[in-house]
Amino acid sequence: MKAGLSTADRIVTVSPGYAFEVTTPEGGWMMDGILRERQYVLNGILNGIESSVWSPENDKHIVQNYT
């Protein structure tokens, strides 16, 4: 795990909050040191979707729209 984190071009987590959490001793599961060192490649992607784009109510690509 540490070798992968050390050499990765980008490290991505499920949210910006979790990206911060894994850099702490409490949330880093003993990998917090390497994650702090590599914070410049660590990003969190915000969970969720853009509901105006991905709307089953208005999607032209599905057989039947729904709400």
PDB file of N, CA and C in Angstrom, residues 39-62:
ATOM      1  N   GLN A  39       0.245  15.219  -0.079  1.00  0.00           N
ATOM      2  CA  GLN A  39      -1.011  15.975  -0.166  1.00  0.00           C
ATOM      3  C   GLN A  39      -1.175  16.696  -1.500  1.00  0.00           C
ATOM      4  N   TYR A  40      -0.086  17.040  -2.151  1.00  0.00           N
ATOM      5  CA  TYR A  40      -0.179  17.748  -3.422  1.00  0.00           C
ATOM      6  C   TYR A  40      -0.769  16.889  -4.542  1.00  0.00           C
ATOM      7  N   VAL A  41      -0.836  15.562  -4.359  1.00  0.00           N
ATOM      8  CA  VAL A  41      -1.494  14.702  -5.344  1.00  0.00           C
ATOM      9  C   VAL A  41      -2.784  14.095  -4.790  1.00  0.00           C
ATOM     10  N   LEU A  42      -3.138  14.455  -3.565  1.00  0.00           N
ATOM     11  CA  LEU A  42      -4.326  13.906  -2.897  1.00  0.00           C
ATOM     12  C   LEU A  42      -5.533  14.807  -3.142  1.00  0.00           C
ATOM     13  N   ASN A  43      -6.589  14.218  -3.691  1.00  0.00           N
ATOM     14  CA  ASN A  43      -7.826  14.960  -3.954  1.00  0.00           C
ATOM     15  C   ASN A  43      -9.026  14.151  -3.504  1.00  0.00           C
ATOM     16  N   GLY A  44     -10.074  14.861  -3.130  1.00  0.00           N
ATOM     17  CA  GLY A  44     -11.347  14.220  -2.834  1.00  0.00           C
ATOM     18  C   GLY A  44     -12.373  14.670  -3.851  1.00  0.00           C
ATOM     19  N   ILE A  45     -13.094  13.715  -4.394  1.00  0.00           N
ATOM     20  CA  ILE A  45     -14.157  14.024  -5.351  1.00  0.00           C
ATOM     21  C   ILE A  45     -15.468  14.057  -4.588  1.00  0.00           C
ATOM     22  N   LEU A  46     -16.160  15.165  -4.691  1.00  0.00           N
ATOM     23  CA  LEU A  46     -17.411  15.331  -3.963  1.00  0.00           C
ATOM     24  C   LEU A  46     -18.445  14.324  -4.456  1.00  0.00           C
ATOM     25  N   ASN A  47     -19.037  13.606  -3.512  1.00  0.00           N
ATOM     26  CA  ASN A  47     -20.091  12.651  -3.854  1.00  0.00           C
ATOM     27  C   ASN A  47     -21.314  13.376  -4.377  1.00  0.00           C
ATOM     28  N   GLY A  48     -22.012  12.763  -5.283  1.00  0.00           N
ATOM     29  CA  GLY A  48     -23.250  13.326  -5.779  1.00  0.00           C
ATOM     30  C   GLY A  48     -23.209  13.541  -7.276  1.00  0.00           C
ATOM     31  N   ILE A  49     -24.331  13.962  -7.812  1.00  0.00           N
ATOM     32  CA  ILE A  49     -24.448  14.193  -9.246  1.00  0.00           C
ATOM     33  C   ILE A  49     -25.030  15.569  -9.494  1.00  0.00           C
ATOM     34  N   GLU A  50     -24.869  16.046 -10.692  1.00  0.00           N
ATOM     35  CA  GLU A  50     -25.480  17.307 -11.102  1.00  0.00           C
ATOM     36  C   GLU A  50     -26.908  16.981 -11.537  1.00  0.00           C
ATOM     37  N   SER A  51     -27.867  17.234 -10.663  1.00  0.00           N
ATOM     38  CA  SER A  51     -29.242  16.796 -10.908  1.00  0.00           C
ATOM     39  C   SER A  51     -29.898  17.483 -12.098  1.00  0.00           C
ATOM     40  N   SER A  52     -29.419  18.644 -12.505  1.00  0.00           N
ATOM     41  CA  SER A  52     -30.007  19.281 -13.686  1.00  0.00           C
ATOM     42  C   SER A  52     -29.558  18.577 -14.961  1.00  0.00           C
ATOM     43  N   VAL A  53     -28.414  17.888 -14.907  1.00  0.00           N
ATOM     44  CA  VAL A  53     -27.911  17.159 -16.078  1.00  0.00           C
ATOM     45  C   VAL A  53     -28.397  15.716 -16.055  1.00  0.00           C
ATOM     46  N   TRP A  54     -28.296  15.075 -14.915  1.00  0.00           N
ATOM     47  CA  TRP A  54     -28.654  13.662 -14.767  1.00  0.00           C
ATOM     48  C   TRP A  54     -30.029  13.539 -14.113  1.00  0.00           C
ATOM     49  N   SER A  55     -31.036  13.980 -14.813  1.00  0.00           N
ATOM     50  CA  SER A  55     -32.396  13.965 -14.290  1.00  0.00           C
ATOM     51  C   SER A  55     -33.235  12.931 -15.032  1.00  0.00           C
ATOM     52  N   PRO A  56     -33.727  11.896 -14.356  1.00  0.00           N
ATOM     53  CA  PRO A  56     -34.576  10.909 -15.028  1.00  0.00           C
ATOM     54  C   PRO A  56     -35.894  11.510 -15.499  1.00  0.00           C
ATOM     55  N   GLU A  57     -36.232  12.658 -14.955  1.00  0.00           N
ATOM     56  CA  GLU A  57     -37.452  13.334 -15.366  1.00  0.00           C
ATOM     57  C   GLU A  57     -37.315  13.941 -16.772  1.00  0.00           C
ATOM     58  N   ASN A  58     -36.084  14.348 -17.141  1.00  0.00           N
ATOM     59  CA  ASN A  58     -35.872  15.035 -18.417  1.00  0.00           C
ATOM     60  C   ASN A  58     -34.913  14.327 -19.366  1.00  0.00           C
ATOM     61  N   ASP A  59     -34.407  13.163 -19.008  1.00  0.00           N
ATOM     62  CA  ASP A  59     -33.400  12.465 -19.809  1.00  0.00           C
ATOM     63  C   ASP A  59     -34.006  11.940 -21.115  1.00  0.00           C
ATOM     64  N   LYS A  60     -33.436  12.362 -22.240  1.00  0.00           N
ATOM     65  CA  LYS A  60     -33.927  11.940 -23.554  1.00  0.00           C
ATOM     66  C   LYS A  60     -33.425  10.555 -23.926  1.00  0.00           C
ATOM     67  N   HIS A  61     -32.504  10.007 -23.186  1.00  0.00           N
ATOM     68  CA  HIS A  61     -31.865   8.742 -23.536  1.00  0.00           C
ATOM     69  C   HIS A  61     -32.474   7.526 -22.831  1.00  0.00           C
ATOM     70  N   ILE A  62     -33.497   7.712 -22.044  1.00  0.00           N
ATOM     71  CA  ILE A  62     -34.144   6.564 -21.412  1.00  0.00           C
ATOM     72  C   ILE A  62     -35.534   6.370 -22.020  1.00  0.00           C
TER      73      ILE A  62
END
